[in-house]
CSV table of C-alpha atoms in Angstrom, one decimal:
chain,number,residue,atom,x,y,z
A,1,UNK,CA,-10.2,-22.3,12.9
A,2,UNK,CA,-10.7,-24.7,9.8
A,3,UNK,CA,-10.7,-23.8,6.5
A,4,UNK,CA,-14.4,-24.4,6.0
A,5,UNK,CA,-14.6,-21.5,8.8
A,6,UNK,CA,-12.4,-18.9,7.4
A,7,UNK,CA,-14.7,-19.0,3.6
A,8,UNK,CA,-17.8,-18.3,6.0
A,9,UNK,CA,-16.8,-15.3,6.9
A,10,UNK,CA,-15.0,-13.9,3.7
A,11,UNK,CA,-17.3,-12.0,1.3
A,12,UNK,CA,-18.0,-12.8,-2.5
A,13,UNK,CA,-16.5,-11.1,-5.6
A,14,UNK,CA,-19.1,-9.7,-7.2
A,15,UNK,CA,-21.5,-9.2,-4.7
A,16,UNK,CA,-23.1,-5.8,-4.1
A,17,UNK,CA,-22.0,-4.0,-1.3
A,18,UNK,CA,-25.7,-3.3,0.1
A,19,UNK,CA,-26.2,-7.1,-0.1
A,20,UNK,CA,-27.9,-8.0,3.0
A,21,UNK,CA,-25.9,-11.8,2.4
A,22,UNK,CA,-22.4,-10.7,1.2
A,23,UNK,CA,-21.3,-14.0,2.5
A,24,UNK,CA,-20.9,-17.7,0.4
A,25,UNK,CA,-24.2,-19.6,0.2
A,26,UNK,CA,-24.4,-22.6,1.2
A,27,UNK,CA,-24.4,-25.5,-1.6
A,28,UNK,CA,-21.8,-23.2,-3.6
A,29,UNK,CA,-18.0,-23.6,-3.8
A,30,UNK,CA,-15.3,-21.1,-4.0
A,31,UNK,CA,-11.5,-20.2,-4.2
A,32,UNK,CA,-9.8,-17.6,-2.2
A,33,UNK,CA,-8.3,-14.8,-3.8
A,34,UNK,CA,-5.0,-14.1,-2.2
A,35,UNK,CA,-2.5,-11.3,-2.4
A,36,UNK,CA,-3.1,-7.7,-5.0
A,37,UNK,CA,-6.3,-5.7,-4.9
A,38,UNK,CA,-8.7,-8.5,-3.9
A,39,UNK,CA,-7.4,-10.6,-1.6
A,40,UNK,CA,-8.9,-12.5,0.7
A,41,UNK,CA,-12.6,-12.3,-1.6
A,42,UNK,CA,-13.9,-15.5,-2.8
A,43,UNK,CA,-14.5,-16.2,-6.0
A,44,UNK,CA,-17.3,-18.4,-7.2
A,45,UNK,CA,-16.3,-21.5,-9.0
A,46,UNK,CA,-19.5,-23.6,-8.6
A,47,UNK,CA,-20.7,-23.1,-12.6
A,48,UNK,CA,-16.8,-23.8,-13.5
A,49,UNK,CA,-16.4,-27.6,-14.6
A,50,UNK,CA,-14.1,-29.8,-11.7
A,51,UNK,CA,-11.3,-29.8,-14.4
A,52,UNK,CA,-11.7,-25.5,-14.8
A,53,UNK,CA,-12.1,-24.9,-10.9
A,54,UNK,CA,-8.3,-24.6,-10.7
A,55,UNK,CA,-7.8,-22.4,-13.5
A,56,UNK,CA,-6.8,-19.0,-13.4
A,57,UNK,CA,-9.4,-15.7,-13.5
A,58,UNK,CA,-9.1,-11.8,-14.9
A,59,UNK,CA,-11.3,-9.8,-12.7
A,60,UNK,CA,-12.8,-6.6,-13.3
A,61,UNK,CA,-12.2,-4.2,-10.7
A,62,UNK,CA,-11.3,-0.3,-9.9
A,63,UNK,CA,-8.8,-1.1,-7.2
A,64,UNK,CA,-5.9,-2.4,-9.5
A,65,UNK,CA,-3.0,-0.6,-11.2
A,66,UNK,CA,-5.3,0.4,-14.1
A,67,UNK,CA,-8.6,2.1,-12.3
A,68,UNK,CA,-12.0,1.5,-14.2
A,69,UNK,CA,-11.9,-1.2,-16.7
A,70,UNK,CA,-8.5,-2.8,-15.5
A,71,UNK,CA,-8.8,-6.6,-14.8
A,72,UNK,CA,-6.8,-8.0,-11.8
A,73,UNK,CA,-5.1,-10.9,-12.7
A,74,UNK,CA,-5.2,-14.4,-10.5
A,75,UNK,CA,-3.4,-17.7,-11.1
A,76,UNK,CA,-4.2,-21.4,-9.1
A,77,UNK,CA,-2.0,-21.7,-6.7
A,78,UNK,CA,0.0,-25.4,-7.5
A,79,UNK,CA,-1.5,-28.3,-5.1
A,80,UNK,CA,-3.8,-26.3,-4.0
A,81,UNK,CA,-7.3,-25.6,-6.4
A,82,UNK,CA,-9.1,-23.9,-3.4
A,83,UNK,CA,-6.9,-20.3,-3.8
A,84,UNK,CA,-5.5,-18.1,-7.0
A,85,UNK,CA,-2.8,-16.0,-6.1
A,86,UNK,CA,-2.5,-12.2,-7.8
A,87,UNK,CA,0.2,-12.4,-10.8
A,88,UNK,CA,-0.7,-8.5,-11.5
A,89,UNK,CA,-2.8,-6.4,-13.5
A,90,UNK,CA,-4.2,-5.4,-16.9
A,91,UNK,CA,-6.2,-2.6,-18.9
């Protein structure tokens, strides 16, 4: 299975739950978050410029080390902009 394949299935931080698409839309780009309380979700980069895509994101969720309000922290993985690897989390 390509690459292309894999992000077709995965489902979309942020999306609701209930969403009757929790899947990427088509036209829209998006890393892979990989490792800590959100891996394997796909983050939405299409608003970030080409030069941002590969930088790194602080994500709200209830999953990490911290509960509500903690941030889950996820760095671009070197060589390759398409996934951002958990470094830990914050309050």
């Amino acid at each position: 299975m390509d690459r292309d394949e894999e992000l077709l299935r995965g489902r979309v931080y942020g999306q609701d739950h209930d969403d009757p698409r929790p899947g990427p839309r088509p036209g829209r780009v998006y890393a892979e978050l990989v490792g800590g309380p959100l891996d394997g979700l796909l983050l939405d980069v299409t608003d970030r410029a080409p030069e941002e895509r590969g930088a790194g994101a602080a994500l709200e969720t209830e999953l990490g080390r911290y509960g509500a309000g903690g941030r889950s922290l996820y760095d671009p993985r070197p060589g390759d902009p398409g996934r951002l690897d958990w470094s830990g989390d914050t309050p």
